[in-house]
Coordinates of C-alpha atoms and ligand atoms in Angstrom, one line a residue:
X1 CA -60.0 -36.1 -31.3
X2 CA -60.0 -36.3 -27.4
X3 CA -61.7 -33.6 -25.4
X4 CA -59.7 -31.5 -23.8
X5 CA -58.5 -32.1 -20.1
X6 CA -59.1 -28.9 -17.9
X7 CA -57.7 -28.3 -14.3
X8 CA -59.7 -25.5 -12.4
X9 CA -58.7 -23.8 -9.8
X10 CA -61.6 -22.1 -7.3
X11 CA -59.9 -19.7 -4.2
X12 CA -62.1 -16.2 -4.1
X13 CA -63.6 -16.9 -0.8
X14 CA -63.1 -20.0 2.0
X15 CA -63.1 -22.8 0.0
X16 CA -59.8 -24.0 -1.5
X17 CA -60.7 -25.9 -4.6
X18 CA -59.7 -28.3 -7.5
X19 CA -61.1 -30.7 -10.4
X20 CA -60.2 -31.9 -13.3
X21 CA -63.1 -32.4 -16.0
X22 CA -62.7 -34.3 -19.6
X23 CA -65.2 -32.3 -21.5
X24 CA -68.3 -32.1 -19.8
X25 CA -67.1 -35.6 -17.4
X26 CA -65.9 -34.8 -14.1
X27 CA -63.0 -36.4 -13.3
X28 CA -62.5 -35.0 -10.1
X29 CA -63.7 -32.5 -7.9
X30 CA -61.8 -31.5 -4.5
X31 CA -61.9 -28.9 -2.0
X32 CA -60.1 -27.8 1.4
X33 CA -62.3 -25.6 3.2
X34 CA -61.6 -22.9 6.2
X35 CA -65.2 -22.2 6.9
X36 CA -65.2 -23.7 10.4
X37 CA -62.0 -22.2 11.0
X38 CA -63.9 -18.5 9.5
X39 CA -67.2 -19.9 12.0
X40 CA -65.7 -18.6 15.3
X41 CA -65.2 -14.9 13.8
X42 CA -68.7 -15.4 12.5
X43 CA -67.8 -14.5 8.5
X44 CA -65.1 -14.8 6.4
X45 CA -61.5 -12.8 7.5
X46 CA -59.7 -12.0 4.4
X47 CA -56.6 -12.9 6.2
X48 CA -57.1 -15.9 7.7
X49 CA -58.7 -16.9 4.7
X50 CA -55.4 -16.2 2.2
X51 CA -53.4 -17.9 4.8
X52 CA -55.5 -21.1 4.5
X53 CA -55.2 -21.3 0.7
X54 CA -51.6 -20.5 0.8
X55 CA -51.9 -23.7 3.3
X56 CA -54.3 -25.7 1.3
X57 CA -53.3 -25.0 -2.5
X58 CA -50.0 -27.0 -2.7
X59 CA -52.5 -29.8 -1.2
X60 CA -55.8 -30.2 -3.3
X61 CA -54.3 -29.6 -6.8
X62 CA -51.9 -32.8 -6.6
X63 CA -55.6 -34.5 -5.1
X64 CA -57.2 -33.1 -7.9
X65 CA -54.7 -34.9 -10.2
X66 CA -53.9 -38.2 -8.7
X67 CA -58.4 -38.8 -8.0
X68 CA -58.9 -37.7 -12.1
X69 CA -56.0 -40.3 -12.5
X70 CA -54.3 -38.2 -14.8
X71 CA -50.8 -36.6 -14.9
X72 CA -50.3 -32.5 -15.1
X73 CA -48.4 -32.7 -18.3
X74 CA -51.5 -34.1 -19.8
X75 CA -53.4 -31.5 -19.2
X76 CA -54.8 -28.8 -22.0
X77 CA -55.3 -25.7 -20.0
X78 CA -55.4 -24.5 -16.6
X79 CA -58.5 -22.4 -15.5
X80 CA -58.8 -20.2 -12.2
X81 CA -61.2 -17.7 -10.6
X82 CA -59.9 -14.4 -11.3
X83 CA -63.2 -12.6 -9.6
X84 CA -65.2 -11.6 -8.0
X85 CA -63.5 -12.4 -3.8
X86 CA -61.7 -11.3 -2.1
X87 CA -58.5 -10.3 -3.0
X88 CA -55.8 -11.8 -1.2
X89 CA -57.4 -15.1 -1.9
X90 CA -57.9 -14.8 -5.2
X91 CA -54.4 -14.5 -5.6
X92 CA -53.0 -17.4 -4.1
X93 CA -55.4 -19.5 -6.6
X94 CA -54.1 -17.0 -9.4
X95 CA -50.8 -16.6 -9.1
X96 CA -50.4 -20.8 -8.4
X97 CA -52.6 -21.5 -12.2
X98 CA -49.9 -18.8 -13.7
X99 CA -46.8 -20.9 -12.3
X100 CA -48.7 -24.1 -13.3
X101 CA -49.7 -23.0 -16.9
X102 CA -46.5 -21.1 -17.3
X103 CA -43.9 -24.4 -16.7
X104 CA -46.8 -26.5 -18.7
X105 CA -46.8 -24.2 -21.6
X106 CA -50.6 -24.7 -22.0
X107 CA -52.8 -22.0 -21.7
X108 CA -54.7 -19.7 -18.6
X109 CA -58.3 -19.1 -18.3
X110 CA -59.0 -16.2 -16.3
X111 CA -62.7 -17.5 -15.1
X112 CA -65.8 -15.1 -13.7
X113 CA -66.3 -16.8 -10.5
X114 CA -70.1 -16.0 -11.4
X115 CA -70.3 -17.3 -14.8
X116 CA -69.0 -20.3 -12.9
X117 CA -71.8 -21.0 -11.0
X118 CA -74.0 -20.9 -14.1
X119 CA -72.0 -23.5 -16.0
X120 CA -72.2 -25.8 -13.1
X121 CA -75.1 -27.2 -14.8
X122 CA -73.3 -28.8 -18.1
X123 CA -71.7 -30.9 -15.9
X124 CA -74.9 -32.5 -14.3
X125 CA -76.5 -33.0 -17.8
X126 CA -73.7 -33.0 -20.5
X127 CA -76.5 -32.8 -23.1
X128 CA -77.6 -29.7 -22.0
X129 CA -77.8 -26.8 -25.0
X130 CA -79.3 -22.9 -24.9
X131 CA -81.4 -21.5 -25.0
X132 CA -82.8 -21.8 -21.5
X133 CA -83.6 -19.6 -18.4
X134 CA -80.7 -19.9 -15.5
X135 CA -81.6 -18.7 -11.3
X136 CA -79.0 -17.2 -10.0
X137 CA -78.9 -17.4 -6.4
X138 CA -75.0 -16.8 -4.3
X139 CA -74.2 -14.9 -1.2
X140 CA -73.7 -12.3 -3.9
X141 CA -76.1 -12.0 -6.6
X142 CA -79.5 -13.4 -7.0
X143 CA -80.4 -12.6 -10.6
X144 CA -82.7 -14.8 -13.5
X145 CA -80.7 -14.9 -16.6
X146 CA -81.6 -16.3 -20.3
X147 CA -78.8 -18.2 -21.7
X148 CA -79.0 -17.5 -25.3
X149 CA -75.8 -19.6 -26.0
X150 CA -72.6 -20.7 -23.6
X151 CA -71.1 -17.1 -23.4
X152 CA -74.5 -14.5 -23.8
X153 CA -76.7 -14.4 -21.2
X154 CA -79.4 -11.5 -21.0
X155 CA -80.2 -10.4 -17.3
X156 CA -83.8 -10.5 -17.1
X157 CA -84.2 -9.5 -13.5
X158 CA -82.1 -9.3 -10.4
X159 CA -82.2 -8.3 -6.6
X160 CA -82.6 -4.5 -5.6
X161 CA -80.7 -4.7 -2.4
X162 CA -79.4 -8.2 -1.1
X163 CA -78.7 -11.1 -2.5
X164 CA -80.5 -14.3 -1.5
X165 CA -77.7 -15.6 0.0
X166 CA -76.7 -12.7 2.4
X167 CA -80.6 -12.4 3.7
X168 CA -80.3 -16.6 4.8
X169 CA -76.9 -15.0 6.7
X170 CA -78.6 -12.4 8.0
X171 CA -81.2 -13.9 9.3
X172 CA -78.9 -16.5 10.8
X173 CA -77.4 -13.8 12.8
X174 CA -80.4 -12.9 14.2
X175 CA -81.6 -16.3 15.0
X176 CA -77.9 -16.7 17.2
X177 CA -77.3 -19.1 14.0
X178 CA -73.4 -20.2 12.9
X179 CA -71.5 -18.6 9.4
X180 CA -72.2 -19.5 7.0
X181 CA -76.2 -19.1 7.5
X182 CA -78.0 -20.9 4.9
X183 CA -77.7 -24.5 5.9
X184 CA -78.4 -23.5 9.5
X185 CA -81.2 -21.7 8.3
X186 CA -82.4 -24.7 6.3
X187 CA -81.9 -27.2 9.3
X188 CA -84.1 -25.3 11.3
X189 CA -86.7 -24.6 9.3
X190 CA -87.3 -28.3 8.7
X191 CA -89.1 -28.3 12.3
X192 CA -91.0 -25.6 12.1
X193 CA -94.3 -24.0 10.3
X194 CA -94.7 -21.1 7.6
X195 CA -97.2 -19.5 10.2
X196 CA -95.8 -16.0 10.4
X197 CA -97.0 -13.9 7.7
X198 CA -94.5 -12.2 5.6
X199 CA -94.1 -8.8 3.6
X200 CA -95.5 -9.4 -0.1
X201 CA -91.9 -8.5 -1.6
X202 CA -92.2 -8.1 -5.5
X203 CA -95.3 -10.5 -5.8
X204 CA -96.4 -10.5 -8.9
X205 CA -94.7 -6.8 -9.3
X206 CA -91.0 -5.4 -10.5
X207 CA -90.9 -7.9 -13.5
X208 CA -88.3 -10.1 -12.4
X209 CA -86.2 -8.4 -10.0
X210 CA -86.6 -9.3 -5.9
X211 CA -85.8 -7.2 -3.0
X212 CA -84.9 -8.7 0.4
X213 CA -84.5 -5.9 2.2
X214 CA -88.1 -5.1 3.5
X215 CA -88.2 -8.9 4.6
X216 CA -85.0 -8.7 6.5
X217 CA -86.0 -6.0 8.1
X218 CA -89.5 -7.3 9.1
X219 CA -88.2 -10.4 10.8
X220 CA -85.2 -8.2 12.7
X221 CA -87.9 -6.3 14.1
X222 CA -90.2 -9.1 15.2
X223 CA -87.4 -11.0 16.9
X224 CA -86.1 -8.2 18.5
X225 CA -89.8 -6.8 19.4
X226 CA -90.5 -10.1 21.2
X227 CA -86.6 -10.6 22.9
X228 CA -87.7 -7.1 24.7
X229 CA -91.7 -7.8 25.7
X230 CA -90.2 -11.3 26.8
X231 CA -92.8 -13.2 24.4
X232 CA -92.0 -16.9 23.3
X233 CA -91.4 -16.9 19.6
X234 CA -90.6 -20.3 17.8
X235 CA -87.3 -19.3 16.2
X236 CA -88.2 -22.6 13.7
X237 CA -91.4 -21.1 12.5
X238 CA -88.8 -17.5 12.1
X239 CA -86.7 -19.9 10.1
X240 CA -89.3 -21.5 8.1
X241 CA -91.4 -18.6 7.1
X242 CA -88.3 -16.6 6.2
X243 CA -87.7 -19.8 3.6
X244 CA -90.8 -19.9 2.1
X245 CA -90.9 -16.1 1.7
X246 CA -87.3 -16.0 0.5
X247 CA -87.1 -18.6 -2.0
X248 CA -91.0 -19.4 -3.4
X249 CA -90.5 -15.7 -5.3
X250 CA -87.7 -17.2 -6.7
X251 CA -89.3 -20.2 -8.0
X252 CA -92.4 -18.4 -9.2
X253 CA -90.6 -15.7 -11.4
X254 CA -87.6 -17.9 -13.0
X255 CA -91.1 -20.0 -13.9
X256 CA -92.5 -17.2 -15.6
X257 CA -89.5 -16.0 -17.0
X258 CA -88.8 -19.6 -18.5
X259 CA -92.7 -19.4 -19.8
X260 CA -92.6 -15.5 -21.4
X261 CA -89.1 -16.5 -23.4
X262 CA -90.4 -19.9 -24.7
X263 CA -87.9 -21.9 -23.6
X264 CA -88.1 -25.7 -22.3
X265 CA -85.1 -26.0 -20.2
X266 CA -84.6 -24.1 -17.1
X267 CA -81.1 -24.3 -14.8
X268 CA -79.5 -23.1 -11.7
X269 CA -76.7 -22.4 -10.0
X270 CA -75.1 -20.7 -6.6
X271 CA -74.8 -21.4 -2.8
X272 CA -78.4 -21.3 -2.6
X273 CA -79.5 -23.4 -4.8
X274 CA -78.0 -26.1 -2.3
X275 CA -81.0 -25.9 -0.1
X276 CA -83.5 -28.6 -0.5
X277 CA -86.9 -26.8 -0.3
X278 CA -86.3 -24.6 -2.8
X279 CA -85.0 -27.7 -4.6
X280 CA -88.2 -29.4 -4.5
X281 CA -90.5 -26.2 -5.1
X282 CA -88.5 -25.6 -8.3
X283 CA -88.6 -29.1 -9.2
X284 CA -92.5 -29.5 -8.3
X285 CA -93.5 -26.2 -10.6
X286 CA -90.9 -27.3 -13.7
X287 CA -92.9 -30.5 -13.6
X288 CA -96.1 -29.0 -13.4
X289 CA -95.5 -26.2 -16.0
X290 CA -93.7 -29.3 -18.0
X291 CA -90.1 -27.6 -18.7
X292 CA -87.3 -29.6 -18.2
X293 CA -85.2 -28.5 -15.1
X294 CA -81.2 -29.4 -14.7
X295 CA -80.3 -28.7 -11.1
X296 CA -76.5 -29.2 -10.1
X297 CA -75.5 -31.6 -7.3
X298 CA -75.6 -29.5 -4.1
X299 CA -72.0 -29.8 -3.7
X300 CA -71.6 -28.0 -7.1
X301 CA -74.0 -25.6 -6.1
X302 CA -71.7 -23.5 -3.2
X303 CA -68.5 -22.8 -4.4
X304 CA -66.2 -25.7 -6.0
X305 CA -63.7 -25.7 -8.6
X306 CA -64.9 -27.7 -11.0
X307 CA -67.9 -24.9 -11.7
X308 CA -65.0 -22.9 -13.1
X309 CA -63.4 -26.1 -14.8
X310 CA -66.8 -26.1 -17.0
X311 CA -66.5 -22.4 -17.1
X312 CA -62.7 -23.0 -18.6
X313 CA -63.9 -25.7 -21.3
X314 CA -66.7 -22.6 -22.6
X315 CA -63.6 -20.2 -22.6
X316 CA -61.3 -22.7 -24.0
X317 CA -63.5 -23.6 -26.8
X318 CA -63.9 -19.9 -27.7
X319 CA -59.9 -19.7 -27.3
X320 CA -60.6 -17.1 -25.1
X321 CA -57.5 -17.3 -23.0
X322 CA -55.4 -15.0 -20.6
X323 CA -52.3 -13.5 -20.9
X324 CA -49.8 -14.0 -17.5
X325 CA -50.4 -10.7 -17.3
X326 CA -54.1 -10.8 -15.9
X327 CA -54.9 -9.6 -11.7
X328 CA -57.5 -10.6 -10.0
X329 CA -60.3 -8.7 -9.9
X330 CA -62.1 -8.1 -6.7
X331 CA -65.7 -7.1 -8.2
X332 CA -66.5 -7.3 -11.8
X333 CA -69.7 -7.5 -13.1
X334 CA -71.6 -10.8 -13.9
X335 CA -71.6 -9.9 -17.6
X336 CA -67.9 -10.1 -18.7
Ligands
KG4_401 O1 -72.3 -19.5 -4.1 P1 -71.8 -19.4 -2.8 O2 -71.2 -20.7 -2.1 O3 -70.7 -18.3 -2.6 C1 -70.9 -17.1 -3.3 O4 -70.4 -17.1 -4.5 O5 -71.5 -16.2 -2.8 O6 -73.0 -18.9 -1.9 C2 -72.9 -18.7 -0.5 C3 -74.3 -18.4 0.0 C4 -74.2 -18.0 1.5 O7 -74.9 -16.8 1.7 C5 -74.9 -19.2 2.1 O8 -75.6 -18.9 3.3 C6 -75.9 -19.6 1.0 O9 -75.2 -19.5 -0.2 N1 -76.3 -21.0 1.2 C7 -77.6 -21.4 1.4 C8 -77.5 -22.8 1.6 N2 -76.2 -23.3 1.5 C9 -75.5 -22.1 1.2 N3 -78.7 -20.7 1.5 C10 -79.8 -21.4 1.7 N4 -79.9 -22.7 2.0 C11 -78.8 -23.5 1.9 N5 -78.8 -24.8 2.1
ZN402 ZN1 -69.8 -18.7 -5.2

């Protein structure tokens, strides 16, 4: 029997998104994105941003179609973000998969935007089974999670205060650094030194939960403490110590977390996950502590639609489906 063909449909934030996957191939994977257009306002707006998918939707489905090279009555279900966004955007993506599966007559997968992210990684390594230990690292959660099979994960440990994701933007800011921050953050920190010593965090403390909070506020303060004495301050070592601080907790614990539950395999997934030190920190310890490690392509790290296509297949092969009924949901938690 053929594996089902699944169109999904990503619109909770700035990114207008769709891809077609075969099982675990990617056929496709397309995305129309307003984030230079959010850039000058320095975030997202939740208006401009609805507009732009109302724009962009009618666009980057038909894409989605004719690069898969495949035909929309073909298809065997349509799956969409449903949450967590923001809300105006979620429903142009929404209400255009209801139309779509609706004159099809296939079914609607309602998909956690989160849960998403974390399937990214079947589609890198279509051999990939649970159990394994999953990072979680997004603008809005930063959490490490054992996969116990496609739909049960157990939350081992998660942030405090900020996400990963919202520190990088943070810090950005401070650093007179472009929306969204990360990549900047990244760029800049490639020229510069991890000379500034950093708060501890939770070193070797608070099981697996982080907090960045006491880090964000650290660097705030010495940027703004040397701004007013008029002292030189390489904003590139700022950049670049912030990193390391940031992200080698991250690699450490989903290490030991991988290590304590036994498991070989470790994953990832989530805007973060895109930047290329951590990359090759998490990389380097897998290897050293000898687990296997299935990274997604950076592009399918920040926020694409063919995440919640693989998302769709799990949900699909569950017949887990949603009536025409469903909203979006503006915040729902990561375990639904
Ligand atoms: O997963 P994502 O695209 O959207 C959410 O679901 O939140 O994550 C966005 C977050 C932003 O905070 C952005 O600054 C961060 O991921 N990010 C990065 C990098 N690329 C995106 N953080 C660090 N380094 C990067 N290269
Ligand atoms: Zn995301």
């Amino acid at each position: 029997m053929k594996e089902p063909l699944i169109l999904g449909i990503e619109s909770s934030c700035d990114e207008t998104a769709a891809a077609v996957i075969r099982g675990r191939s990617l056929l496709s994977d397309e995305i129309i994105s307003s984030a230079q257009l959010q850039a000058r306002f320095g975030g997202v707006v939740p208006e401009l941003a609805s507009r732009a998918h109302t724009d962009a939707i009618g666009e980057v489905v038909p894409q989605a179609l004719k690069a898969a090279g495949v035909s929309k009555e073909e298809l065997s279900a349509v799956a969409v973000t449903y949450g967590a966004g923001l809300l105006g955007a979620l429903l142009v993506g929404l209400s255009f998969a209801k139309g779509l599966a609706y004159s099809l007559h296939i079914p609607l997968i309602a998909v956690n935007h989160i849960r998403g992210h974390l399937a990214a990684a079947y589609l890198e390594d279509a051999s990939l089974e649970p159990p394994f230990v999953t990072l979680l690292a997004s603008g809005g959660h930063t959490a490490i999670l054992y996969a116990k099979s496609e739909t049960q994960f157990e939350i081992l440990g998660g942030t405090l205060d900020d996400a990963a994701g919202e520190a990088f933007d943070k810090i950005a800011r401070v650093l007179g650094l472009p929306y969204p921050g990360g990549p900047h953050v990244e760029a800049l920190a490639r020229g510069g030194n991890p000379s500034i010593p950093m708060p501890r965090m939770l070193k070797g403390a608070g099981g697996y939960n982080f907090s960045y909070s006491g880090l964000k506020t650290y660097i705030i303060n010495y940027v703004h403490t040397a701004e007013q004495r008029g002292e030189e301050y390489s904003r590139a070592d700022v950049a670049c110590s912030f990193q390391h601080a940031a992200l080698d907790i991250l690699v450490q614990k989903t290490v030991e977390a991988a290590r304590e539950k036994g498991t070989d395999t470790v994953t990832a997934g989530g805007g973060v996950i895109a930047n290329g030190y951590l990359r090759e920190s998490l990389s380097a310890m897998c290897a050293q502590a000898g687990l296997k490690l299935v990274l997604p392509a950076k592009k399918r790290c920040t926020d694409n639609a063919a995440m919640i296509a693989a998302e769709g297949l799990i949900q699909y092969r569950a017949g887990n489906f949603a009536p025409l009924s469903v909203n979006a949901a503006p915040s729902i938690p990561l375990k639904v």
